[in-house]
Amino acid sequence: MSVRNCMYPWHWMIVTHEGEVLPCGHGSKPVGDLRTQTADEIWNGPVMQELRASLFVGRVHRVCRSTDCPHQQQHLAFTPPEERPVMDEELARCFDEEWYLETHADVRDLVRRRQFASGLEHYGRHGCAEGREYRLVSRTTNPSPKPAANAALALLEYTRGATVLRSRPVDLVLQVSTVCNLRCVMCPHGIHAVERPMHMPLGVLDRVRDYAATAARMIVSGLGEPMLAPAFWRLVEDCAGREDVFIRANSNAILVTQERARRLLDSGLKEISFSCDAATPETYARIRGADFARVRQGIATMTAERRAHPRKSLEVFMNMTLMAENIAEAPRFVELAATLGVDAVLFSQLFPFGDRPDWQVTRGDWTFVYSQQMLNLVPEIAGECLDQAREIGDALGIRIELQSNTHTYLRPQLV
């Protein structure tokens, strides 16, 4: 593991609900503030230049010192790939995008879902190390969309060790709110650790509008429910009709109504993932402290409105943060997802940031102790339940995606 392999400061910009800018979401410190600076002043400012120069020679910058950094420590929940990206001028200029996507169907699907901005980005970051075939052409007759061209430039500048960039962030993460209507036990809201909950001011969002135009992916995140935030609705409506950007959001589904579902379908949103974390009302009440029937109704409303709407490109997911308390419900969770008509199920495991004995929440006769809920404490049970969930998903035609290294618990033949 080496910080020299970290690409975040060439690729990411995270904007907090207050307007502070972070180079990554793994415990880094702010590098600027959009309330007093422009996005350009921060992106190519002295702190970001120093940070890029330090990482490229393998030195941990003061902004990056954190036990949550995956490049500074290896953890079961998140282990980044070791391979370094490959890119040069000829590859960026002459890469045959159409041929690469036609030849590699799996990559075509990844690009369609905007996990990569283009086939070129996939080849530069993974395809070369995997030995994928590619082809160069003498000239490009169809210029790449701005987000794809920006992603290629970002890789090129990273491989050159540039500290002042012409490229803009490929991934723009917007923490639109820290206001939430739930108090989930594994969230800082559950232990009352969120200070001064607030929505992102619309003025902060306006300051990254130019960057939104060239980002390949925008992720709406934060410690709040986005449907409560004015900035969320402004963002998705500003991007309506754009097919060159992937916008993803998480929600707890409590606030979904027919009117809001239609607004989402009319917007530029490409993926919405509903966090449920349980397949039964009892477990949901323990973990999330709310009415499971409202959640089911919200998701059912979303999928019903999508069936009736002319725009079908918005994918609807359900996600489950796996822990000792709910792992046994993973198979039933897949069955529930099929019943509600979603496109896929996302399974992840608890992240290490809350793995401490003092993180405790009592609900009725049950006490959640974060350090006792880590999935690696019950690996055999986790493996058995995930195997069953995968088998049910295959039988019902529900796609299963395993995140934060949950695939390590599967039987070898199912990985």
mmCIF file of C-alpha atoms in Angstrom:
data_model
loop_
_atom_site.group_PDB
_atom_site.id
_atom_site.type_symbol
_atom_site.label_atom_id
_atom_site.label_comp_id
_atom_site.label_asym_id
_atom_site.label_seq_id
_atom_site.Cartn_x
_atom_site.Cartn_y
_atom_site.Cartn_z
ATOM 1 C CA MET A 1 0.000 0.000 0.000
ATOM 2 C CA SER A 2 1.366 3.428 -0.900
ATOM 3 C CA VAL A 3 -0.045 6.960 -0.919
ATOM 4 C CA ARG A 4 1.739 7.348 -4.247
ATOM 5 C CA ASN A 5 -1.114 5.332 -5.763
ATOM 6 C CA CYS A 6 -3.745 7.791 -4.524
ATOM 7 C CA MET A 7 -5.533 9.567 -7.386
ATOM 8 C CA TYR A 8 -8.150 11.422 -5.377
ATOM 9 C CA PRO A 9 -6.618 14.926 -5.625
ATOM 10 C CA TRP A 10 -6.541 14.557 -9.423
ATOM 11 C CA HIS A 11 -10.013 13.109 -9.646
ATOM 12 C CA TRP A 12 -12.320 14.089 -6.783
ATOM 13 C CA MET A 13 -13.814 17.159 -5.172
ATOM 14 C CA ILE A 14 -16.059 16.774 -2.137
ATOM 15 C CA VAL A 15 -18.136 19.769 -1.093
ATOM 16 C CA THR A 16 -19.557 19.679 2.418
ATOM 17 C CA HIS A 17 -22.933 21.061 3.409
ATOM 18 C CA GLU A 18 -21.169 24.169 4.726
ATOM 19 C CA GLY A 19 -19.091 24.730 1.584
ATOM 20 C CA GLU A 20 -15.749 23.339 2.704
ATOM 21 C CA VAL A 21 -13.857 21.376 0.056
ATOM 22 C CA LEU A 22 -12.135 18.042 0.732
ATOM 23 C CA PRO A 23 -9.886 16.064 -1.640
ATOM 24 C CA CYS A 24 -11.392 12.722 -0.550
ATOM 25 C CA GLY A 25 -13.840 11.193 1.897
ATOM 26 C CA HIS A 26 -11.366 9.166 3.951
ATOM 27 C CA GLY A 27 -10.599 11.550 6.803
ATOM 28 C CA SER A 28 -8.848 14.287 4.841
ATOM 29 C CA LYS A 29 -8.847 17.890 6.056
ATOM 30 C CA PRO A 30 -10.413 20.827 4.162
ATOM 31 C CA VAL A 31 -8.347 22.425 1.412
ATOM 32 C CA GLY A 32 -10.597 25.445 0.869
ATOM 33 C CA ASP A 33 -13.991 27.015 1.431
ATOM 34 C CA LEU A 34 -16.454 27.931 -1.322
ATOM 35 C CA ARG A 35 -18.018 30.574 0.898
ATOM 36 C CA THR A 36 -14.882 32.701 0.467
ATOM 37 C CA GLN A 37 -13.096 31.193 -2.567
ATOM 38 C CA THR A 38 -13.936 30.151 -6.099
ATOM 39 C CA ALA A 39 -13.736 26.510 -7.131
ATOM 40 C CA ASP A 40 -10.743 27.294 -9.385
ATOM 41 C CA GLU A 41 -8.888 29.009 -6.536
ATOM 42 C CA ILE A 42 -9.244 25.866 -4.462
ATOM 43 C CA TRP A 43 -8.716 23.208 -7.166
ATOM 44 C CA ASN A 44 -5.383 24.686 -8.278
ATOM 45 C CA GLY A 45 -4.578 26.568 -5.098
ATOM 46 C CA PRO A 46 -1.316 26.220 -3.137
ATOM 47 C CA VAL A 47 -2.660 23.558 -0.761
ATOM 48 C CA MET A 48 -3.824 21.272 -3.574
ATOM 49 C CA GLN A 49 -0.541 21.784 -5.446
ATOM 50 C CA GLU A 50 1.449 20.831 -2.341
ATOM 51 C CA LEU A 51 -0.819 17.850 -1.720
ATOM 52 C CA ARG A 52 -0.417 16.483 -5.264
ATOM 53 C CA ALA A 53 3.354 16.953 -5.165
ATOM 54 C CA SER A 54 3.612 15.143 -1.814
ATOM 55 C CA LEU A 55 1.506 12.168 -2.852
ATOM 56 C CA PHE A 56 3.284 11.705 -6.125
ATOM 57 C CA VAL A 57 6.585 11.110 -4.315
ATOM 58 C CA GLY A 58 4.929 8.904 -1.693
ATOM 59 C CA ARG A 59 4.870 11.378 1.189
ATOM 60 C CA VAL A 60 1.762 11.810 3.365
ATOM 61 C CA HIS A 61 0.670 15.456 3.313
ATOM 62 C CA ARG A 62 -0.696 17.053 6.500
ATOM 63 C CA VAL A 63 -4.140 17.267 4.853
ATOM 64 C CA CYS A 64 -4.171 13.478 4.417
ATOM 65 C CA ARG A 65 -3.051 12.232 7.831
ATOM 66 C CA SER A 66 -5.882 9.965 8.901
ATOM 67 C CA THR A 67 -6.400 6.456 10.183
ATOM 68 C CA ASP A 68 -9.355 6.200 7.764
ATOM 69 C CA CYS A 69 -7.150 6.523 4.673
ATOM 70 C CA PRO A 70 -7.143 3.197 2.775
ATOM 71 C CA HIS A 71 -3.683 3.982 1.387
ATOM 72 C CA GLN A 72 -2.251 4.433 4.880
ATOM 73 C CA GLN A 73 -3.846 1.331 6.392
ATOM 74 C CA GLN A 74 -5.402 -1.799 4.990
ATOM 75 C CA HIS A 75 -8.876 -2.691 6.202
ATOM 76 C CA LEU A 76 -11.262 -5.478 5.278
ATOM 77 C CA ALA A 77 -13.992 -3.010 4.336
ATOM 78 C CA PHE A 78 -11.992 -1.075 1.740
ATOM 79 C CA THR A 79 -8.839 -2.107 -0.068
ATOM 80 C CA PRO A 80 -7.980 -0.032 -3.138
ATOM 81 C CA PRO A 81 -6.430 -1.598 -6.237
ATOM 82 C CA GLU A 82 -2.655 -1.562 -6.519
ATOM 83 C CA GLU A 83 -2.285 -0.983 -10.250
ATOM 84 C CA ARG A 84 -1.312 2.476 -11.442
ATOM 85 C CA PRO A 85 -3.146 4.023 -14.418
ATOM 86 C CA VAL A 86 -1.624 4.177 -17.878
ATOM 87 C CA MET A 87 -2.107 7.118 -20.223
ATOM 88 C CA ASP A 88 -0.140 9.079 -22.810
ATOM 89 C CA GLU A 89 -0.932 11.647 -25.510
ATOM 90 C CA GLU A 90 -1.238 9.115 -28.330
ATOM 91 C CA LEU A 91 -3.561 6.871 -26.330
ATOM 92 C CA ALA A 92 -5.743 9.796 -25.280
ATOM 93 C CA ARG A 93 -5.913 11.167 -28.842
ATOM 94 C CA CYS A 94 -6.256 7.991 -30.915
ATOM 95 C CA PHE A 95 -8.021 5.453 -28.671
ATOM 96 C CA ASP A 96 -10.792 3.661 -30.572
ATOM 97 C CA GLU A 97 -13.614 4.047 -28.059
ATOM 98 C CA GLU A 98 -16.286 2.372 -30.164
ATOM 99 C CA TRP A 99 -14.152 -0.713 -30.848
ATOM 100 C CA TYR A 100 -13.130 -1.101 -27.194
ATOM 101 C CA LEU A 101 -16.710 -0.978 -25.931
ATOM 102 C CA GLU A 102 -17.953 -3.309 -28.657
ATOM 103 C CA THR A 103 -15.177 -5.817 -27.875
ATOM 104 C CA HIS A 104 -15.583 -5.732 -24.083
ATOM 105 C CA ALA A 105 -19.265 -6.020 -23.210
ATOM 106 C CA ASP A 106 -18.636 -5.846 -19.460
ATOM 107 C CA VAL A 107 -16.858 -2.514 -19.867
ATOM 108 C CA ARG A 108 -19.691 -1.254 -22.056
ATOM 109 C CA ASP A 109 -22.079 -1.946 -19.189
ATOM 110 C CA LEU A 110 -19.816 -0.201 -16.684
ATOM 111 C CA VAL A 111 -19.619 2.876 -18.914
ATOM 112 C CA ARG A 112 -23.375 2.833 -19.444
ATOM 113 C CA ARG A 113 -23.800 2.956 -15.689
ATOM 114 C CA ARG A 114 -21.073 5.639 -15.505
ATOM 115 C CA GLN A 115 -18.744 3.713 -13.253
ATOM 116 C CA PHE A 116 -16.256 4.918 -15.856
ATOM 117 C CA ALA A 117 -16.594 8.044 -17.960
ATOM 118 C CA SER A 118 -15.453 6.151 -21.064
ATOM 119 C CA GLY A 119 -13.769 3.010 -22.315
ATOM 120 C CA LEU A 120 -10.541 5.000 -22.431
ATOM 121 C CA GLU A 121 -10.759 5.740 -18.717
ATOM 122 C CA HIS A 122 -11.389 2.046 -18.012
ATOM 123 C CA TYR A 123 -8.395 1.009 -20.108
ATOM 124 C CA GLY A 124 -6.124 3.556 -18.450
ATOM 125 C CA ARG A 125 -7.141 2.605 -14.924
ATOM 126 C CA HIS A 126 -7.690 -1.166 -15.238
ATOM 127 C CA GLY A 127 -7.793 -2.521 -18.786
ATOM 128 C CA CYS A 128 -4.066 -2.235 -19.440
ATOM 129 C CA ALA A 129 -3.180 -4.122 -16.238
ATOM 130 C CA GLU A 130 -5.790 -6.752 -17.144
ATOM 131 C CA GLY A 131 -4.238 -7.239 -20.592
ATOM 132 C CA ARG A 132 -7.335 -6.038 -22.462
ATOM 133 C CA GLU A 133 -7.099 -5.616 -26.192
ATOM 134 C CA TYR A 134 -7.471 -2.119 -27.588
ATOM 135 C CA ARG A 135 -7.082 -0.358 -30.922
ATOM 136 C CA LEU A 136 -5.853 3.048 -32.034
ATOM 137 C CA VAL A 137 -7.280 5.011 -34.958
ATOM 138 C CA SER A 138 -5.604 7.717 -36.987
ATOM 139 C CA ARG A 139 -8.154 10.365 -36.046
ATOM 140 C CA THR A 140 -11.350 10.777 -34.083
ATOM 141 C CA THR A 141 -14.327 11.868 -36.145
ATOM 142 C CA ASN A 142 -16.670 12.177 -33.165
ATOM 143 C CA PRO A 143 -15.185 14.230 -30.322
ATOM 144 C CA SER A 144 -15.707 12.809 -26.836
ATOM 145 C CA PRO A 145 -18.337 14.463 -24.648
ATOM 146 C CA LYS A 146 -16.836 16.996 -22.245
ATOM 147 C CA PRO A 147 -16.994 14.726 -19.173
ATOM 148 C CA ALA A 148 -15.220 11.861 -20.966
ATOM 149 C CA ALA A 149 -12.558 14.184 -22.393
ATOM 150 C CA ASN A 150 -12.041 15.711 -18.955
ATOM 151 C CA ALA A 151 -11.621 12.249 -17.380
ATOM 152 C CA ALA A 152 -8.982 11.315 -19.957
ATOM 153 C CA LEU A 153 -7.118 14.569 -19.322
ATOM 154 C CA ALA A 154 -7.217 13.951 -15.569
ATOM 155 C CA LEU A 155 -5.547 10.543 -16.043
ATOM 156 C CA LEU A 156 -2.975 12.037 -18.396
ATOM 157 C CA GLU A 157 -2.093 14.775 -15.907
ATOM 158 C CA TYR A 158 -1.843 12.269 -13.076
ATOM 159 C CA THR A 159 0.566 10.024 -14.971
ATOM 160 C CA ARG A 160 2.696 13.098 -15.723
ATOM 161 C CA GLY A 161 2.740 14.171 -12.080
ATOM 162 C CA ALA A 162 1.099 17.510 -12.802
ATOM 163 C CA THR A 163 0.266 19.625 -9.764
ATOM 164 C CA VAL A 164 -1.506 22.452 -11.619
ATOM 165 C CA LEU A 165 -4.325 20.911 -13.633
ATOM 166 C CA ARG A 166 -6.207 21.839 -16.773
ATOM 167 C CA SER A 167 -8.692 19.087 -15.963
ATOM 168 C CA ARG A 168 -11.481 19.540 -13.475
ATOM 169 C CA PRO A 169 -12.817 16.994 -10.986
ATOM 170 C CA VAL A 170 -14.122 13.836 -12.629
ATOM 171 C CA ASP A 171 -16.123 12.969 -9.516
ATOM 172 C CA LEU A 172 -18.018 15.728 -7.757
ATOM 173 C CA VAL A 173 -19.461 14.747 -4.382
ATOM 174 C CA LEU A 174 -22.049 17.104 -2.932
ATOM 175 C CA GLN A 175 -23.054 16.718 0.703
ATOM 176 C CA VAL A 176 -26.318 18.591 0.319
ATOM 177 C CA SER A 177 -27.523 18.255 3.906
ATOM 178 C CA THR A 178 -26.811 17.007 7.399
ATOM 179 C CA VAL A 179 -30.482 17.257 8.339
ATOM 180 C CA CYS A 180 -32.134 13.844 8.638
ATOM 181 C CA ASN A 181 -35.538 12.485 9.586
ATOM 182 C CA LEU A 182 -34.113 9.208 10.974
ATOM 183 C CA ARG A 183 -31.681 8.230 13.739
ATOM 184 C CA CYS A 184 -30.039 5.038 12.487
ATOM 185 C CA VAL A 185 -27.861 3.293 15.051
ATOM 186 C CA MET A 186 -24.753 3.110 12.822
ATOM 187 C CA CYS A 187 -24.963 6.784 11.813
ATOM 188 C CA PRO A 188 -23.578 9.743 13.806
ATOM 189 C CA HIS A 189 -27.181 10.990 14.028
ATOM 190 C CA GLY A 190 -27.913 7.894 16.111
ATOM 191 C CA ILE A 191 -25.491 8.992 18.839
ATOM 192 C CA HIS A 192 -26.315 12.718 18.470
ATOM 193 C CA ALA A 193 -22.850 13.426 17.069
ATOM 194 C CA VAL A 194 -23.934 15.719 14.201
ATOM 195 C CA GLU A 195 -23.366 19.326 15.238
ATOM 196 C CA ARG A 196 -25.560 22.095 13.838
ATOM 197 C CA PRO A 197 -27.449 20.097 11.169
ATOM 198 C CA MET A 198 -28.085 22.287 8.116
ATOM 199 C CA HIS A 199 -28.771 22.231 4.384
ATOM 200 C CA MET A 200 -26.159 23.278 1.826
ATOM 201 C CA PRO A 201 -26.788 26.941 0.856
ATOM 202 C CA LEU A 202 -27.800 27.322 -2.782
ATOM 203 C CA GLY A 203 -24.971 29.831 -3.212
ATOM 204 C CA VAL A 204 -22.426 27.091 -2.502
ATOM 205 C CA LEU A 205 -23.966 24.889 -5.178
ATOM 206 C CA ASP A 206 -23.838 27.782 -7.642
ATOM 207 C CA ARG A 207 -20.072 28.081 -7.128
ATOM 208 C CA VAL A 208 -19.472 24.587 -8.547
ATOM 209 C CA ARG A 209 -21.926 24.883 -11.436
ATOM 210 C CA ASP A 210 -19.114 25.026 -14.050
ATOM 211 C CA TYR A 211 -17.518 21.945 -12.513
ATOM 212 C CA ALA A 212 -20.833 20.109 -12.700
ATOM 213 C CA ALA A 213 -20.786 20.685 -16.461
ATOM 214 C CA THR A 214 -17.577 18.633 -16.901
ATOM 215 C CA ALA A 215 -17.924 16.032 -14.128
ATOM 216 C CA ALA A 216 -18.553 12.475 -15.288
ATOM 217 C CA ARG A 217 -20.188 11.523 -12.008
ATOM 218 C CA MET A 218 -21.931 13.472 -9.285
ATOM 219 C CA ILE A 219 -22.748 11.772 -6.026
ATOM 220 C CA VAL A 220 -25.273 13.280 -3.657
ATOM 221 C CA SER A 221 -24.211 12.233 -0.190
ATOM 222 C CA GLY A 222 -23.911 13.459 3.352
ATOM 223 C CA LEU A 223 -25.304 12.685 6.779
ATOM 224 C CA GLY A 224 -28.815 13.742 5.877
ATOM 225 C CA GLU A 225 -31.857 12.947 3.762
ATOM 226 C CA PRO A 226 -31.366 14.665 0.365
ATOM 227 C CA MET A 227 -35.090 15.051 -0.319
ATOM 228 C CA LEU A 228 -35.190 17.552 2.549
ATOM 229 C CA ALA A 229 -32.562 19.768 0.895
ATOM 230 C CA PRO A 230 -33.331 22.551 -1.625
ATOM 231 C CA ALA A 231 -29.849 22.071 -3.148
ATOM 232 C CA PHE A 232 -30.699 18.495 -4.095
ATOM 233 C CA TRP A 233 -33.760 19.506 -6.104
ATOM 234 C CA ARG A 234 -31.849 22.384 -7.726
ATOM 235 C CA LEU A 235 -29.048 20.027 -8.788
ATOM 236 C CA VAL A 236 -31.179 17.318 -10.373
ATOM 237 C CA GLU A 237 -33.341 19.854 -12.162
ATOM 238 C CA ASP A 238 -30.307 21.793 -13.473
ATOM 239 C CA CYS A 239 -29.023 18.552 -15.024
ATOM 240 C CA ALA A 240 -32.308 17.470 -16.597
ATOM 241 C CA GLY A 241 -31.800 16.053 -20.071
ATOM 242 C CA ARG A 242 -28.054 15.483 -19.676
ATOM 243 C CA GLU A 243 -27.010 11.985 -20.695
ATOM 244 C CA ASP A 244 -23.271 12.645 -20.330
ATOM 245 C CA VAL A 245 -23.274 12.763 -16.528
ATOM 246 C CA PHE A 246 -24.169 10.144 -13.941
ATOM 247 C CA ILE A 247 -25.929 11.484 -10.851
ATOM 248 C CA ARG A 248 -26.462 9.146 -7.940
ATOM 249 C CA ALA A 249 -28.294 9.737 -4.670
ATOM 250 C CA ASN A 250 -29.162 7.800 -1.535
ATOM 251 C CA SER A 251 -32.463 8.201 0.272
ATOM 252 C CA ASN A 252 -34.358 6.465 3.050
ATOM 253 C CA ALA A 253 -37.586 6.500 0.953
ATOM 254 C CA ILE A 254 -39.664 7.953 3.803
ATOM 255 C CA LEU A 255 -40.449 11.135 1.841
ATOM 256 C CA VAL A 256 -41.229 9.564 -1.543
ATOM 257 C CA THR A 257 -44.628 10.607 -2.865
ATOM 258 C CA GLN A 258 -46.099 10.425 -6.361
ATOM 259 C CA GLU A 259 -45.231 14.090 -6.947
ATOM 260 C CA ARG A 260 -41.616 13.708 -5.769
ATOM 261 C CA ALA A 261 -41.191 10.472 -7.729
ATOM 262 C CA ARG A 262 -42.274 12.285 -10.892
ATOM 263 C CA ARG A 263 -39.860 15.131 -10.195
ATOM 264 C CA LEU A 264 -37.032 12.613 -9.914
ATOM 265 C CA LEU A 265 -38.063 10.939 -13.160
ATOM 266 C CA ASP A 266 -38.161 14.326 -14.921
ATOM 267 C CA SER A 267 -34.705 15.228 -13.598
ATOM 268 C CA GLY A 268 -31.139 14.325 -14.549
ATOM 269 C CA LEU A 269 -30.871 11.691 -11.806
ATOM 270 C CA LYS A 270 -29.631 8.320 -13.108
ATOM 271 C CA GLU A 271 -29.612 6.205 -9.955
ATOM 272 C CA ILE A 272 -31.347 6.336 -6.607
ATOM 273 C CA SER A 273 -30.550 3.838 -3.887
ATOM 274 C CA PHE A 274 -32.925 3.409 -0.974
ATOM 275 C CA SER A 275 -31.290 2.481 2.326
ATOM 276 C CA CYS A 276 -33.375 -0.089 4.184
ATOM 277 C CA ASP A 277 -30.983 -2.298 6.178
ATOM 278 C CA ALA A 278 -33.682 -4.841 7.047
ATOM 279 C CA ALA A 279 -36.279 -7.166 5.544
ATOM 280 C CA THR A 280 -38.657 -7.200 8.513
ATOM 281 C CA PRO A 281 -40.430 -4.450 10.480
ATOM 282 C CA GLU A 282 -38.855 -5.590 13.760
ATOM 283 C CA THR A 283 -35.243 -5.365 12.560
ATOM 284 C CA TYR A 284 -35.942 -2.112 10.713
ATOM 285 C CA ALA A 285 -37.350 -0.546 13.884
ATOM 286 C CA ARG A 286 -34.261 -1.577 15.857
ATOM 287 C CA ILE A 287 -31.736 -0.301 13.318
ATOM 288 C CA ARG A 288 -33.536 2.698 11.818
ATOM 289 C CA GLY A 289 -36.198 3.461 14.395
ATOM 290 C CA ALA A 290 -39.032 4.122 11.944
ATOM 291 C CA ASP A 291 -42.077 2.564 10.275
ATOM 292 C CA PHE A 292 -41.081 -0.101 7.764
ATOM 293 C CA ALA A 293 -44.461 0.126 6.008
ATOM 294 C CA ARG A 294 -43.735 3.738 4.997
ATOM 295 C CA VAL A 295 -40.422 2.685 3.479
ATOM 296 C CA ARG A 296 -41.993 -0.125 1.482
ATOM 297 C CA GLN A 297 -44.703 2.227 0.267
ATOM 298 C CA GLY A 298 -42.151 4.846 -0.781
ATOM 299 C CA ILE A 299 -40.146 2.370 -2.856
ATOM 300 C CA ALA A 300 -43.288 0.869 -4.380
ATOM 301 C CA THR A 301 -44.464 4.359 -5.355
ATOM 302 C CA MET A 302 -41.122 5.091 -7.023
ATOM 303 C CA THR A 303 -41.118 1.922 -9.108
ATOM 304 C CA ALA A 304 -44.803 2.292 -10.029
ATOM 305 C CA GLU A 305 -44.279 5.856 -11.242
ATOM 306 C CA ARG A 306 -41.264 4.757 -13.265
ATOM 307 C CA ARG A 307 -43.302 2.097 -15.048
ATOM 308 C CA ALA A 308 -45.766 4.794 -16.108
ATOM 309 C CA HIS A 309 -43.149 7.419 -17.028
ATOM 310 C CA PRO A 310 -41.622 7.791 -20.526
ATOM 311 C CA ARG A 311 -38.105 8.139 -19.071
ATOM 312 C CA LYS A 312 -36.822 4.714 -18.046
ATOM 313 C CA SER A 313 -33.123 5.515 -17.474
ATOM 314 C CA LEU A 314 -33.461 6.112 -13.726
ATOM 315 C CA GLU A 315 -32.372 2.925 -11.950
ATOM 316 C CA VAL A 316 -33.839 2.124 -8.542
ATOM 317 C CA PHE A 317 -31.780 0.163 -6.024
ATOM 318 C CA MET A 318 -32.228 -1.024 -2.458
ATOM 319 C CA ASN A 319 -29.172 -1.170 -0.211
ATOM 320 C CA MET A 320 -28.401 -2.922 3.034
ATOM 321 C CA THR A 321 -25.529 -2.218 5.414
ATOM 322 C CA LEU A 322 -24.686 -5.663 6.724
ATOM 323 C CA MET A 323 -23.917 -6.297 10.374
ATOM 324 C CA ALA A 324 -24.334 -9.099 12.872
ATOM 325 C CA GLU A 325 -27.877 -7.938 13.704
ATOM 326 C CA ASN A 326 -29.287 -8.104 10.167
ATOM 327 C CA ILE A 327 -27.065 -10.475 8.154
ATOM 328 C CA ALA A 328 -29.590 -13.312 8.510
ATOM 329 C CA GLU A 329 -32.151 -11.211 6.614
ATOM 330 C CA ALA A 330 -29.995 -10.761 3.495
ATOM 331 C CA PRO A 331 -31.808 -13.536 1.548
ATOM 332 C CA ARG A 332 -35.246 -12.151 2.460
ATOM 333 C CA PHE A 333 -34.041 -8.679 1.525
ATOM 334 C CA VAL A 334 -33.467 -9.870 -2.060
ATOM 335 C CA GLU A 335 -36.959 -11.365 -2.140
ATOM 336 C CA LEU A 336 -38.396 -8.066 -0.897
ATOM 337 C CA ALA A 337 -36.512 -6.155 -3.596
ATOM 338 C CA ALA A 338 -38.007 -8.408 -6.274
ATOM 339 C CA THR A 339 -41.484 -7.849 -4.851
ATOM 340 C CA LEU A 340 -41.025 -4.065 -4.921
ATOM 341 C CA GLY A 341 -39.709 -4.073 -8.503
ATOM 342 C CA VAL A 342 -36.262 -2.538 -8.013
ATOM 343 C CA ASP A 343 -33.346 -3.104 -10.385
ATOM 344 C CA ALA A 344 -30.659 -4.308 -8.006
ATOM 345 C CA VAL A 345 -29.627 -4.890 -4.404
ATOM 346 C CA LEU A 346 -26.455 -3.398 -2.958
ATOM 347 C CA PHE A 347 -24.818 -5.105 0.011
ATOM 348 C CA SER A 348 -22.002 -3.451 1.970
ATOM 349 C CA GLN A 349 -20.540 -3.944 5.426
ATOM 350 C CA LEU A 350 -20.021 -1.564 8.310
ATOM 351 C CA PHE A 351 -17.065 0.742 7.818
ATOM 352 C CA PRO A 352 -14.388 0.953 10.511
ATOM 353 C CA PHE A 353 -14.945 4.606 11.491
ATOM 354 C CA GLY A 354 -17.451 3.640 14.189
ATOM 355 C CA ASP A 355 -15.601 0.552 15.396
ATOM 356 C CA ARG A 356 -15.165 1.716 18.991
ATOM 357 C CA PRO A 357 -16.642 0.433 22.284
ATOM 358 C CA ASP A 358 -18.296 3.760 23.227
ATOM 359 C CA TRP A 359 -20.551 3.771 20.142
ATOM 360 C CA GLN A 360 -23.702 2.360 21.700
ATOM 361 C CA VAL A 361 -27.414 2.996 21.094
ATOM 362 C CA THR A 362 -30.235 1.423 23.100
ATOM 363 C CA ARG A 363 -33.632 0.791 21.526
ATOM 364 C CA GLY A 364 -36.093 -0.928 23.837
ATOM 365 C CA ASP A 365 -34.486 -4.101 25.160
ATOM 366 C CA TRP A 366 -31.747 -4.089 22.486
ATOM 367 C CA THR A 367 -28.430 -2.253 22.616
ATOM 368 C CA PHE A 368 -26.414 -1.688 19.453
ATOM 369 C CA VAL A 369 -22.660 -1.786 20.121
ATOM 370 C CA TYR A 370 -20.835 -0.852 16.922
ATOM 371 C CA SER A 371 -17.673 -2.808 17.722
ATOM 372 C CA GLN A 372 -19.729 -5.982 18.240
ATOM 373 C CA GLN A 373 -21.580 -5.695 14.939
ATOM 374 C CA MET A 374 -18.664 -5.869 12.479
ATOM 375 C CA LEU A 375 -19.247 -8.502 9.825
ATOM 376 C CA ASN A 376 -15.784 -10.026 10.189
ATOM 377 C CA LEU A 377 -16.841 -11.240 13.657
ATOM 378 C CA VAL A 378 -19.360 -13.617 12.039
ATOM 379 C CA PRO A 379 -17.645 -14.564 8.764
ATOM 380 C CA GLU A 380 -19.189 -18.034 8.399
ATOM 381 C CA ILE A 381 -22.729 -16.772 8.948
ATOM 382 C CA ALA A 382 -22.043 -13.864 6.602
ATOM 383 C CA GLY A 383 -20.797 -16.205 3.914
ATOM 384 C CA GLU A 384 -23.760 -18.546 4.187
ATOM 385 C CA CYS A 385 -26.318 -15.715 4.086
ATOM 386 C CA LEU A 386 -24.635 -13.931 1.180
ATOM 387 C CA ASP A 387 -24.418 -17.182 -0.769
ATOM 388 C CA GLN A 388 -28.155 -17.692 -0.283
ATOM 389 C CA ALA A 389 -28.866 -14.092 -1.263
ATOM 390 C CA ARG A 390 -26.874 -14.482 -4.475
ATOM 391 C CA GLU A 391 -28.683 -17.707 -5.347
ATOM 392 C CA ILE A 392 -32.080 -16.090 -4.747
ATOM 393 C CA GLY A 393 -31.037 -13.101 -6.814
ATOM 394 C CA ASP A 394 -30.086 -15.357 -9.715
ATOM 395 C CA ALA A 395 -33.402 -17.200 -9.479
ATOM 396 C CA LEU A 396 -35.481 -13.998 -9.318
ATOM 397 C CA GLY A 397 -33.468 -12.017 -11.847
ATOM 398 C CA ILE A 398 -32.326 -9.404 -9.320
ATOM 399 C CA ARG A 399 -28.788 -8.099 -9.757
ATOM 400 C CA ILE A 400 -26.679 -8.278 -6.587
ATOM 401 C CA GLU A 401 -23.765 -5.903 -6.097
ATOM 402 C CA LEU A 402 -21.312 -6.503 -3.272
ATOM 403 C CA GLN A 403 -19.499 -3.418 -2.031
ATOM 404 C CA SER A 404 -16.830 -2.675 0.602
ATOM 405 C CA ASN A 405 -15.268 -6.104 0.042
ATOM 406 C CA THR A 406 -18.320 -8.112 1.099
ATOM 407 C CA HIS A 407 -17.469 -10.507 -1.750
ATOM 408 C CA THR A 408 -14.658 -11.906 0.436
ATOM 409 C CA TYR A 409 -17.266 -13.794 2.492
ATOM 410 C CA LEU A 410 -18.649 -15.725 -0.495
ATOM 411 C CA ARG A 411 -17.728 -19.307 -1.302
ATOM 412 C CA PRO A 412 -14.813 -19.233 -3.802
ATOM 413 C CA GLN A 413 -16.951 -20.523 -6.693
ATOM 414 C CA LEU A 414 -19.438 -17.637 -6.231
ATOM 415 C CA VAL A 415 -16.908 -14.798 -6.153
#
